[in-house]
Amino acid sequence: MKQVTNDPVVQEKKTLGFWIYLMTDCVLFAGLFATFAVLHTSTFGGPSGAKLFDLPFVLVETMILLTSSFTIGLAILGGARGFKKQTLVWLIVTFALGAAFLTLELTEFSHLVADGNGWDRSAFLSSFFTLVGTHGLHITIGLLWLLVMIVRLWKFNFRQTDLNRLALFGLFWHFLDIVWIFIFSIVYLIGGLS
Amino acid sequence: MFNTLSQIIFGRLTPSDFVHDPIMAGAGYAMIGGLVLVVLALTYFKKWKWLWRTWLTSLDPKKIGVMYLIVSVIMLLRGLADVLLLRTQQATNGSAGILTSDHFQQIFSAHGTIMIFFVAMGVIFGIFNLIIPSQIGARDVAFPLLNSISFWLFAAGMIIINAPLVVGEFSTAGWLAYPPLSELQYSPGVGVDYWIWSLQIAGIGSLLSGINFFVTIIKMRAPGMKLMMMPIFAWSVLCCTSLIMFAFPILTATLGMLSLDRLLGMHFFTSGGGGNPMLYVNLIWAWGHPEVYILVLPAFGIFSEVVATFSGKKLFGYTSMVVALVAITILSFTVWLHHFFTMGAGADVNTFFGIMTMVIAIPTGVKVFNWIFTMYRGRVRFTTPMLWFMGFIVTFTLGGVAGVLMSVPPADFQFHNSLFLVAHFHTMIVGGVLFGAFAGFAYWFPKFTGFTLNERLGRYAFWLWIVGFLLAFVPLYILGFMGATRRLDHYDPSLGWQGLFIVAGVGVLLICAGVAMQVLQVIVSIVKRNQNRVGEDPWNGRTLEWSIASPPQVYNYTVIPTVTYRDEFWEMKRRHHTIKPEYTDIWLPKNSATGIIVGLFALIFGVAVVWHVVWLVIVGVIGVIVTLIIRLTSDETEEKLTAAEVAKRELKRQTV
């Protein structure tokens, strides 16, 4: 039976709803950024950001995430034109880049913890781990979503609903990119250089 | 060996956690007993399938709304029982010996949390669900499944907050759990964790619901209904949901940080490790103050509908009402610091927030005058909704003036944490939100049942309530001036406070009688429903929801109306304009168990985190994710009601 979920009005509602969800997420990150701003000097005798952050390493992370934002764009363009193979390839590339980003982030975290600079060391590190970790958690959810989408596109041959969801995923992924830019500038650049 | 094994399986849960003092155990067993009775009754009358199909898995907002109201009423009774204990303790000054200090603290923490999150929030979401779609000329909300998930998250939070009656203990840190008291160092038990996870889960439900109704109002209004043609209740909900979208993520982040402090030993708000408890107080009120308006704006909307309908006039100053609502929405984010002038932010900061607090009283004052001018030269009918409105406008104005009094920082240094403050916010939330909900309940009840509530019992309930309310809270204003602080479980008898505490206790008893009268009113009205049968439009209403059947069909409208006037239904009646019935296929969402299953896993997750049961936490998280993936990858989520079927239903309705 023909579904009404493909109705453009229905899709418009979903897009608006998703945008609003993203904005609420933005408020959540704003709360974490504000907390970081208040607590970033509360090192409690422990190391500050300048001592801990490895800026070239973080730059690599950043470039990987930015590239994945580009590749998801290519996937969406491919999807809109109905190029199945191209879309799938770019989705898989995006997944790989996202996974690489996450691996690097976890590597950084494990180094910090191993050196005795875990989240329980000081209020500064608590807020650092929570802010960056929350972004990482979003990336993890994004990877899960991506995985489900790759399977569906591959199996069900590009239904309209899947393409619509792909567009929403694009918004989500770009949003995480923008949040990361702020994390990179405020946490790492300003915190790491001062 | 045995200990580690039991720790892996049960976390920090031990058999001794089930042991409680007689009062708590009594309440716990009463709740479980009630539940068992319901289960037995459902089994005896073979109603399980009916319950599952028509209610638990329903995506119809009218059904979900009723479920919200049922949960809220049960929680209102729980919160009221808490008050009875608190006031007994204070009126006897502890000589009755029924409560220990620790239990007293648990009760006032539970009372505040339950009344705000599970009574006031539940009531407003219930009314949104029941009214908003039909009032804007829509058949459904924007995201029906999300709506069901929101409700079940709310229900999961409700269960978690009541769980301490049976197992463990509740928080003793007050309804907002200020650190460092709420930190692990000073509250090592499960109480604060229960508080955190109950609110976290219910709060996410509220956030999703807020997004849902915002999109519903923006995208699903009937053709022709411009924003400035919307009924004022819809406007109030639009403003309320905007506040939810901006405020609730802050709550999520704040509760998340507090729980990280407690679970992983982080140092956000601890007194050591560089933590900053004042940061928590700022963050929680950056959510908390908008929350006050999240609760009261819909009540303003309800009163605007009630006063216009029962005055037989259009609402006075519609545009200024809308401007006032929007102004309150924006300003409500600029006043949070008035909750802690005494913290020491400095004179300049205190002055700014003091002035903003006075400024936000102006749009509220505009609304009060608009309501009064709506009544002026109208044919006012003093039905119960109107009585609640009259009670509201008097108490709310008095309470509001008390609030402006406290907005002056030097004065607030005296009032801070006193019973004057307690009296103030109870006047606002009981007199504003609850009276609004009661007015809305009596006003819209016939729409969803086809018969009106018993007027006589409604009037009795109102008078018991208003007298009890004044007796309960006026003494608190006086006690506040005499220096009584909040949350006292005993005081020096030589202070001479006991008389006033006894008066306040009598007031609470009258309120309880009022609630009993309301319960009786609903029962009597249902039993004698054939005497009170009414048609679609019992009050000579003005807005579109009165144009559809009572009770409404699942699809609300057979033909979506085209709107050309602000009070569209009023104009339709005036111009003798009727919509020609024309039947088309209608798509409706299929029932779905996703909401209740997600709620169940969220409940498992919440309880598991509280008791540190790692494997169960993982089960909860995976359960939620898998359920959502299964649902989101299934396509056949809607079913068609054919035009012939619609026609048959309409014919059946008209012949009955």
PDB file of N, CA, C and O in Angstrom, chain A residues 1-5 12-14 16-17 20-21 24 27-28 32 35 38-39 42 44 119-120 122-123 126-127 130 144 148 152 159 161 165, chain B residues 142-143 211 214-215 218-220 245-246 249-250 252 257 260 264-268 273-275 279 283 587 625 629 632-633 635-636 638:
ATOM      1  N   MET A   1       0.855  -1.209   0.000  1.00  0.00           N
ATOM      2  CA  MET A   1       0.000   0.000   0.000  1.00  0.00           C
ATOM      3  C   MET A   1       0.884   1.251   0.000  1.00  0.00           C
ATOM      4  O   MET A   1       1.898   1.311   0.667  1.00  0.00           O
ATOM      5  N   LYS A   2       0.445   2.227  -0.720  1.00  0.00           N
ATOM      6  CA  LYS A   2       1.232   3.467  -0.823  1.00  0.00           C
ATOM      7  C   LYS A   2       1.287   4.160   0.533  1.00  0.00           C
ATOM      8  O   LYS A   2       0.278   4.281   1.228  1.00  0.00           O
ATOM      9  N   GLN A   3       2.480   4.586   0.893  1.00  0.00           N
ATOM     10  CA  GLN A   3       2.643   5.240   2.186  1.00  0.00           C
ATOM     11  C   GLN A   3       2.511   6.751   2.073  1.00  0.00           C
ATOM     12  O   GLN A   3       2.911   7.333   1.067  1.00  0.00           O
ATOM     13  N   VAL A   4       1.973   7.368   3.095  1.00  0.00           N
ATOM     14  CA  VAL A   4       1.929   8.830   3.066  1.00  0.00           C
ATOM     15  C   VAL A   4       3.181   9.448   3.677  1.00  0.00           C
ATOM     16  O   VAL A   4       3.351  10.651   3.644  1.00  0.00           O
ATOM     17  N   THR A   5       4.060   8.602   4.248  1.00  0.00           N
ATOM     18  CA  THR A   5       5.245   9.177   4.889  1.00  0.00           C
ATOM     19  C   THR A   5       6.161   9.858   3.876  1.00  0.00           C
ATOM     20  O   THR A   5       7.036  10.618   4.244  1.00  0.00           O
ATOM     21  N   GLU A  12       8.789  17.824   5.619  1.00  0.00           N
ATOM     22  CA  GLU A  12       9.072  19.183   6.098  1.00  0.00           C
ATOM     23  C   GLU A  12       8.990  19.244   7.624  1.00  0.00           C
ATOM     24  O   GLU A  12       9.824  19.865   8.279  1.00  0.00           O
ATOM     25  N   LYS A  13       7.965  18.560   8.184  1.00  0.00           N
ATOM     26  CA  LYS A  13       7.827  18.513   9.640  1.00  0.00           C
ATOM     27  C   LYS A  13       9.042  17.868  10.264  1.00  0.00           C
ATOM     28  O   LYS A  13       9.570  18.322  11.259  1.00  0.00           O
ATOM     29  N   LYS A  14       9.467  16.751   9.642  1.00  0.00           N
ATOM     30  CA  LYS A  14      10.602  16.028  10.218  1.00  0.00           C
ATOM     31  C   LYS A  14      11.852  16.890  10.177  1.00  0.00           C
ATOM     32  O   LYS A  14      12.640  16.905  11.121  1.00  0.00           O
ATOM     33  N   LEU A  16      12.065  20.191  10.156  1.00  0.00           N
ATOM     34  CA  LEU A  16      11.977  21.243  11.170  1.00  0.00           C
ATOM     35  C   LEU A  16      12.226  20.666  12.557  1.00  0.00           C
ATOM     36  O   LEU A  16      12.995  21.221  13.354  1.00  0.00           O
ATOM     37  N   GLY A  17      11.570  19.525  12.847  1.00  0.00           N
ATOM     38  CA  GLY A  17      11.750  18.891  14.147  1.00  0.00           C
ATOM     39  C   GLY A  17      13.209  18.558  14.397  1.00  0.00           C
ATOM     40  O   GLY A  17      13.721  18.771  15.490  1.00  0.00           O
ATOM     41  N   ILE A  20      15.236  21.598  15.176  1.00  0.00           N
ATOM     42  CA  ILE A  20      15.001  22.066  16.543  1.00  0.00           C
ATOM     43  C   ILE A  20      15.721  21.167  17.537  1.00  0.00           C
ATOM     44  O   ILE A  20      16.332  21.644  18.500  1.00  0.00           O
ATOM     45  N   TYR A  21      15.698  19.850  17.264  1.00  0.00           N
ATOM     46  CA  TYR A  21      16.477  18.959  18.133  1.00  0.00           C
ATOM     47  C   TYR A  21      17.941  19.400  18.148  1.00  0.00           C
ATOM     48  O   TYR A  21      18.570  19.484  19.209  1.00  0.00           O
ATOM     49  N   THR A  24      18.461  22.298  20.365  1.00  0.00           N
ATOM     50  CA  THR A  24      18.451  21.968  21.799  1.00  0.00           C
ATOM     51  C   THR A  24      19.774  21.324  22.192  1.00  0.00           C
ATOM     52  O   THR A  24      20.287  21.547  23.284  1.00  0.00           O
ATOM     53  N   VAL A  27      22.147  23.968  22.831  1.00  0.00           N
ATOM     54  CA  VAL A  27      22.024  24.542  24.172  1.00  0.00           C
ATOM     55  C   VAL A  27      22.751  23.655  25.184  1.00  0.00           C
ATOM     56  O   VAL A  27      23.429  24.146  26.089  1.00  0.00           O
ATOM     57  N   LEU A  28      22.616  22.336  25.004  1.00  0.00           N
ATOM     58  CA  LEU A  28      23.312  21.406  25.900  1.00  0.00           C
ATOM     59  C   LEU A  28      24.822  21.646  25.844  1.00  0.00           C
ATOM     60  O   LEU A  28      25.487  21.764  26.872  1.00  0.00           O
ATOM     61  N   LEU A  32      27.776  23.013  28.573  1.00  0.00           N
ATOM     62  CA  LEU A  32      29.072  22.391  28.857  1.00  0.00           C
ATOM     63  C   LEU A  32      30.225  23.361  28.584  1.00  0.00           C
ATOM     64  O   LEU A  32      31.218  23.388  29.313  1.00  0.00           O
ATOM     65  N   THR A  35      30.392  25.758  31.441  1.00  0.00           N
ATOM     66  CA  THR A  35      31.034  25.097  32.576  1.00  0.00           C
ATOM     67  C   THR A  35      32.545  25.068  32.396  1.00  0.00           C
ATOM     68  O   THR A  35      33.303  25.351  33.317  1.00  0.00           O
ATOM     69  N   VAL A  38      34.062  28.379  33.083  1.00  0.00           N
ATOM     70  CA  VAL A  38      34.168  28.713  34.505  1.00  0.00           C
ATOM     71  C   VAL A  38      35.293  27.920  35.164  1.00  0.00           C
ATOM     72  O   VAL A  38      36.024  28.437  36.004  1.00  0.00           O
ATOM     73  N   LEU A  39      35.431  26.658  34.771  1.00  0.00           N
ATOM     74  CA  LEU A  39      36.320  25.761  35.516  1.00  0.00           C
ATOM     75  C   LEU A  39      37.704  25.598  34.902  1.00  0.00           C
ATOM     76  O   LEU A  39      38.544  24.899  35.471  1.00  0.00           O
ATOM     77  N   SER A  42      40.540  26.063  37.152  1.00  0.00           N
ATOM     78  CA  SER A  42      40.529  25.331  38.426  1.00  0.00           C
ATOM     79  C   SER A  42      41.305  24.033  38.295  1.00  0.00           C
ATOM     80  O   SER A  42      40.736  22.942  38.279  1.00  0.00           O
ATOM     81  N   PHE A  44      43.527  22.872  40.375  1.00  0.00           N
ATOM     82  CA  PHE A  44      43.738  22.249  41.681  1.00  0.00           C
ATOM     83  C   PHE A  44      45.166  21.733  41.828  1.00  0.00           C
ATOM     84  O   PHE A  44      45.405  20.603  42.250  1.00  0.00           O
ATOM     85  N   TRP A 119      39.868  12.346  34.670  1.00  0.00           N
ATOM     86  CA  TRP A 119      38.789  13.317  34.944  1.00  0.00           C
ATOM     87  C   TRP A 119      38.638  13.636  36.421  1.00  0.00           C
ATOM     88  O   TRP A 119      38.030  14.634  36.762  1.00  0.00           O
ATOM     89  N   ASP A 120      39.202  12.754  37.288  1.00  0.00           N
ATOM     90  CA  ASP A 120      39.045  13.014  38.716  1.00  0.00           C
ATOM     91  C   ASP A 120      40.214  13.816  39.294  1.00  0.00           C
ATOM     92  O   ASP A 120      40.278  14.061  40.485  1.00  0.00           O
ATOM     93  N   SER A 122      41.154  17.092  38.520  1.00  0.00           N
ATOM     94  CA  SER A 122      40.788  18.471  38.865  1.00  0.00           C
ATOM     95  C   SER A 122      39.486  18.850  38.161  1.00  0.00           C
ATOM     96  O   SER A 122      39.036  18.155  37.248  1.00  0.00           O
ATOM     97  N   ALA A 123      38.908  19.954  38.612  1.00  0.00           N
ATOM     98  CA  ALA A 123      37.664  20.413  37.997  1.00  0.00           C
ATOM     99  C   ALA A 123      37.886  20.744  36.525  1.00  0.00           C
ATOM    100  O   ALA A 123      37.035  20.477  35.675  1.00  0.00           O
ATOM    101  N   SER A 126      37.778  17.518  34.687  1.00  0.00           N
ATOM    102  CA  SER A 126      36.398  17.017  34.647  1.00  0.00           C
ATOM    103  C   SER A 126      35.638  17.673  33.514  1.00  0.00           C
ATOM    104  O   SER A 126      34.969  17.010  32.712  1.00  0.00           O
ATOM    105  N   SER A 127      35.753  19.003  33.443  1.00  0.00           N
ATOM    106  CA  SER A 127      34.976  19.699  32.427  1.00  0.00           C
ATOM    107  C   SER A 127      35.526  19.420  31.037  1.00  0.00           C
ATOM    108  O   SER A 127      34.771  19.321  30.066  1.00  0.00           O
ATOM    109  N   THR A 130      34.337  15.907  30.009  1.00  0.00           N
ATOM    110  CA  THR A 130      32.896  15.851  29.779  1.00  0.00           C
ATOM    111  C   THR A 130      32.528  16.552  28.476  1.00  0.00           C
ATOM    112  O   THR A 130      31.742  16.028  27.679  1.00  0.00           O
ATOM    113  N   LEU A 144      26.776   4.766  14.628  1.00  0.00           N
ATOM    114  CA  LEU A 144      25.744   3.720  14.692  1.00  0.00           C
ATOM    115  C   LEU A 144      24.664   3.993  13.649  1.00  0.00           C
ATOM    116  O   LEU A 144      24.222   3.097  12.911  1.00  0.00           O
ATOM    117  N   VAL A 148      23.519   1.696  10.297  1.00  0.00           N
ATOM    118  CA  VAL A 148      22.161   1.258   9.958  1.00  0.00           C
ATOM    119  C   VAL A 148      21.798   1.748   8.561  1.00  0.00           C
ATOM    120  O   VAL A 148      21.223   1.019   7.746  1.00  0.00           O
ATOM    121  N   ARG A 152      20.751  -0.316   5.128  1.00  0.00           N
ATOM    122  CA  ARG A 152      19.433  -0.113   4.510  1.00  0.00           C
ATOM    123  C   ARG A 152      19.539   0.324   3.053  1.00  0.00           C
ATOM    124  O   ARG A 152      18.800  -0.159   2.196  1.00  0.00           O
ATOM    125  N   ARG A 159      15.160   3.868  -1.005  1.00  0.00           N
ATOM    126  CA  ARG A 159      13.798   4.388  -0.894  1.00  0.00           C
ATOM    127  C   ARG A 159      13.853   5.855  -0.500  1.00  0.00           C
ATOM    128  O   ARG A 159      14.806   6.308   0.118  1.00  0.00           O
ATOM    129  N   THR A 161      12.316   7.447   1.812  1.00  0.00           N
ATOM    130  CA  THR A 161      12.459   7.690   3.257  1.00  0.00           C
ATOM    131  C   THR A 161      13.925   7.598   3.677  1.00  0.00           C
ATOM    132  O   THR A 161      14.383   8.375   4.518  1.00  0.00           O
ATOM    133  N   ARG A 165      16.281  10.512   5.332  1.00  0.00           N
ATOM    134  CA  ARG A 165      17.041  10.341   6.573  1.00  0.00           C
ATOM    135  C   ARG A 165      18.513  10.644   6.347  1.00  0.00           C
ATOM    136  O   ARG A 165      19.191  11.154   7.236  1.00  0.00           O
TER     137      ARG A 165
ATOM    138  N   ALA B 142       2.645  16.360  15.460  1.00  0.00           N
ATOM    139  CA  ALA B 142       3.588  16.203  14.353  1.00  0.00           C
ATOM    140  C   ALA B 142       4.246  14.826  14.372  1.00  0.00           C
ATOM    141  O   ALA B 142       4.415  14.202  13.323  1.00  0.00           O
ATOM    142  N   PHE B 143       4.625  14.348  15.565  1.00  0.00           N
ATOM    143  CA  PHE B 143       5.338  13.073  15.657  1.00  0.00           C
ATOM    144  C   PHE B 143       4.635  12.185  16.677  1.00  0.00           C
ATOM    145  O   PHE B 143       4.982  12.191  17.861  1.00  0.00           O
ATOM    146  N   ILE B 211       9.572  19.743  21.769  1.00  0.00           N
ATOM    147  CA  ILE B 211       9.874  19.837  20.339  1.00  0.00           C
ATOM    148  C   ILE B 211       8.644  19.439  19.523  1.00  0.00           C
ATOM    149  O   ILE B 211       8.257  20.113  18.566  1.00  0.00           O
ATOM    150  N   PHE B 214       5.897  22.106  19.564  1.00  0.00           N
ATOM    151  CA  PHE B 214       6.339  23.295  18.837  1.00  0.00           C
ATOM    152  C   PHE B 214       6.150  23.072  17.330  1.00  0.00           C
ATOM    153  O   PHE B 214       5.547  23.886  16.638  1.00  0.00           O
ATOM    154  N   VAL B 215       6.651  21.929  16.848  1.00  0.00           N
ATOM    155  CA  VAL B 215       6.519  21.640  15.411  1.00  0.00           C
ATOM    156  C   VAL B 215       5.036  21.490  15.032  1.00  0.00           C
ATOM    157  O   VAL B 215       4.610  21.950  13.975  1.00  0.00           O
ATOM    158  N   ILE B 218       3.682  24.983  14.680  1.00  0.00           N
ATOM    159  CA  ILE B 218       4.251  25.719  13.545  1.00  0.00           C
ATOM    160  C   ILE B 218       3.749  25.142  12.219  1.00  0.00           C
ATOM    161  O   ILE B 218       3.404  25.881  11.300  1.00  0.00           O
ATOM    162  N   LYS B 219       3.673  23.820  12.117  1.00  0.00           N
ATOM    163  CA  LYS B 219       3.459  23.196  10.811  1.00  0.00           C
ATOM    164  C   LYS B 219       2.044  22.695  10.561  1.00  0.00           C
ATOM    165  O   LYS B 219       1.686  22.414   9.422  1.00  0.00           O
ATOM    166  N   MET B 220       1.248  22.498  11.587  1.00  0.00           N
ATOM    167  CA  MET B 220       0.007  21.753  11.350  1.00  0.00           C
ATOM    168  C   MET B 220      -1.267  22.553  11.595  1.00  0.00           C
ATOM    169  O   MET B 220      -2.339  21.972  11.750  1.00  0.00           O
ATOM    170  N   MET B 245      12.439  24.097  25.016  1.00  0.00           N
ATOM    171  CA  MET B 245      13.554  23.793  24.125  1.00  0.00           C
ATOM    172  C   MET B 245      14.838  24.475  24.559  1.00  0.00           C
ATOM    173  O   MET B 245      15.929  23.938  24.364  1.00  0.00           O
ATOM    174  N   PHE B 246      14.726  25.640  25.153  1.00  0.00           N
ATOM    175  CA  PHE B 246      15.944  26.332  25.587  1.00  0.00           C
ATOM    176  C   PHE B 246      16.366  25.940  27.003  1.00  0.00           C
ATOM    177  O   PHE B 246      17.543  26.013  27.333  1.00  0.00           O
ATOM    178  N   PRO B 249      17.551  21.395  27.955  1.00  0.00           N
ATOM    179  CA  PRO B 249      18.919  20.889  27.740  1.00  0.00           C
ATOM    180  C   PRO B 249      19.875  21.312  28.854  1.00  0.00           C
ATOM    181  O   PRO B 249      20.800  20.565  29.198  1.00  0.00           O
ATOM    182  N   ILE B 250      19.639  22.485  29.446  1.00  0.00           N
ATOM    183  CA  ILE B 250      20.505  22.912  30.552  1.00  0.00           C
ATOM    184  C   ILE B 250      20.327  21.973  31.729  1.00  0.00           C
ATOM    185  O   ILE B 250      21.292  21.593  32.398  1.00  0.00           O
ATOM    186  N   THR B 252      19.414  18.835  31.554  1.00  0.00           N
ATOM    187  CA  THR B 252      20.058  17.575  31.198  1.00  0.00           C
ATOM    188  C   THR B 252      21.557  17.654  31.462  1.00  0.00           C
ATOM    189  O   THR B 252      22.140  16.756  32.076  1.00  0.00           O
ATOM    190  N   MET B 257      26.210  16.368  34.854  1.00  0.00           N
ATOM    191  CA  MET B 257      27.472  16.689  35.539  1.00  0.00           C
ATOM    192  C   MET B 257      27.427  16.258  36.997  1.00  0.00           C
ATOM    193  O   MET B 257      28.407  15.722  37.529  1.00  0.00           O
ATOM    194  N   LEU B 260      27.965  12.649  37.083  1.00  0.00           N
ATOM    195  CA  LEU B 260      29.368  12.294  36.820  1.00  0.00           C
ATOM    196  C   LEU B 260      30.211  12.502  38.076  1.00  0.00           C
ATOM    197  O   LEU B 260      31.114  11.715  38.381  1.00  0.00           O
ATOM    198  N   LEU B 264      31.691   8.962  38.768  1.00  0.00           N
ATOM    199  CA  LEU B 264      33.065   8.800  38.309  1.00  0.00           C
ATOM    200  C   LEU B 264      34.057   9.625  39.117  1.00  0.00           C
ATOM    201  O   LEU B 264      35.222   9.723  38.751  1.00  0.00           O
ATOM    202  N   GLY B 265      33.594  10.249  40.187  1.00  0.00           N
ATOM    203  CA  GLY B 265      34.509  11.030  41.005  1.00  0.00           C
ATOM    204  C   GLY B 265      35.008  12.290  40.326  1.00  0.00           C
ATOM    205  O   GLY B 265      36.133  12.730  40.553  1.00  0.00           O
ATOM    206  N   MET B 266      34.206  12.882  39.461  1.00  0.00           N
ATOM    207  CA  MET B 266      34.605  14.152  38.846  1.00  0.00           C
ATOM    208  C   MET B 266      34.466  15.280  39.871  1.00  0.00           C
ATOM    209  O   MET B 266      34.005  15.069  40.997  1.00  0.00           O
ATOM    210  N   HIS B 267      34.870  16.480  39.470  1.00  0.00           N
ATOM    211  CA  HIS B 267      34.901  17.589  40.437  1.00  0.00           C
ATOM    212  C   HIS B 267      34.207  18.825  39.915  1.00  0.00           C
ATOM    213  O   HIS B 267      34.745  19.919  39.994  1.00  0.00           O
ATOM    214  N   PHE B 268      33.019  18.670  39.346  1.00  0.00           N
ATOM    215  CA  PHE B 268      32.311  19.870  38.881  1.00  0.00           C
ATOM    216  C   PHE B 268      31.870  20.731  40.069  1.00  0.00           C
ATOM    217  O   PHE B 268      32.129  21.919  40.124  1.00  0.00           O
ATOM    218  N   GLY B 273      38.919  19.538  45.032  1.00  0.00           N
ATOM    219  CA  GLY B 273      39.281  19.238  43.652  1.00  0.00           C
ATOM    220  C   GLY B 273      39.058  20.376  42.677  1.00  0.00           C
ATOM    221  O   GLY B 273      39.076  20.170  41.475  1.00  0.00           O
ATOM    222  N   GLY B 274      38.842  21.590  43.191  1.00  0.00           N
ATOM    223  CA  GLY B 274      38.641  22.734  42.317  1.00  0.00           C
ATOM    224  C   GLY B 274      37.201  22.901  41.864  1.00  0.00           C
ATOM    225  O   GLY B 274      36.905  23.764  41.044  1.00  0.00           O
ATOM    226  N   GLY B 275      36.301  22.070  42.394  1.00  0.00           N
ATOM    227  CA  GLY B 275      34.894  22.168  41.990  1.00  0.00           C
ATOM    228  C   GLY B 275      34.240  23.442  42.489  1.00  0.00           C
ATOM    229  O   GLY B 275      34.751  24.117  43.376  1.00  0.00           O
ATOM    230  N   LEU B 279      28.458  27.139  40.717  1.00  0.00           N
ATOM    231  CA  LEU B 279      28.183  26.923  39.303  1.00  0.00           C
ATOM    232  C   LEU B 279      26.898  26.119  39.134  1.00  0.00           C
ATOM    233  O   LEU B 279      26.059  26.414  38.282  1.00  0.00           O
ATOM    234  N   LEU B 283      23.500  27.095  37.154  1.00  0.00           N
ATOM    235  CA  LEU B 283      22.988  26.282  36.045  1.00  0.00           C
ATOM    236  C   LEU B 283      21.574  25.791  36.327  1.00  0.00           C
ATOM    237  O   LEU B 283      20.700  25.841  35.455  1.00  0.00           O
ATOM    238  N   TRP B 587      -5.361   8.978   6.890  1.00  0.00           N
ATOM    239  CA  TRP B 587      -4.257   8.130   7.357  1.00  0.00           C
ATOM    240  C   TRP B 587      -4.023   8.373   8.833  1.00  0.00           C
ATOM    241  O   TRP B 587      -3.910   9.513   9.280  1.00  0.00           O
ATOM    242  N   ILE B 625      18.348   1.262  22.376  1.00  0.00           N
ATOM    243  CA  ILE B 625      18.882   1.447  21.017  1.00  0.00           C
ATOM    244  C   ILE B 625      18.255   0.456  20.041  1.00  0.00           C
ATOM    245  O   ILE B 625      17.781   0.828  18.966  1.00  0.00           O
ATOM    246  N   ILE B 629      15.978   1.214  16.754  1.00  0.00           N
ATOM    247  CA  ILE B 629      16.411   0.846  15.396  1.00  0.00           C
ATOM    248  C   ILE B 629      15.341  -0.018  14.718  1.00  0.00           C
ATOM    249  O   ILE B 629      14.995   0.207  13.556  1.00  0.00           O
ATOM    250  N   LEU B 632      12.510   2.300  13.720  1.00  0.00           N
ATOM    251  CA  LEU B 632      12.805   3.274  12.670  1.00  0.00           C
ATOM    252  C   LEU B 632      13.060   2.601  11.332  1.00  0.00           C
ATOM    253  O   LEU B 632      13.011   3.244  10.293  1.00  0.00           O
ATOM    254  N   THR B 633      13.357   1.301  11.346  1.00  0.00           N
ATOM    255  CA  THR B 633      13.584   0.658  10.062  1.00  0.00           C
ATOM    256  C   THR B 633      12.324  -0.066   9.570  1.00  0.00           C
ATOM    257  O   THR B 633      12.363  -0.746   8.572  1.00  0.00           O
ATOM    258  N   ASP B 635       8.627   0.298   7.975  1.00  0.00           N
ATOM    259  CA  ASP B 635       8.002   1.347   7.171  1.00  0.00           C
ATOM    260  C   ASP B 635       6.493   1.450   7.333  1.00  0.00           C
ATOM    261  O   ASP B 635       5.927   2.524   7.225  1.00  0.00           O
ATOM    262  N   GLU B 636       5.845   0.302   7.574  1.00  0.00           N
ATOM    263  CA  GLU B 636       4.380   0.313   7.587  1.00  0.00           C
ATOM    264  C   GLU B 636       3.889   0.823   8.936  1.00  0.00           C
ATOM    265  O   GLU B 636       3.482   0.049   9.783  1.00  0.00           O
ATOM    266  N   GLU B 638       1.583   3.436   9.302  1.00  0.00           N
ATOM    267  CA  GLU B 638       0.281   4.112   9.264  1.00  0.00           C
ATOM    268  C   GLU B 638      -0.756   3.204   8.621  1.00  0.00           C
ATOM    269  O   GLU B 638      -0.430   2.307   7.863  1.00  0.00           O
TER     270      GLU B 638
END
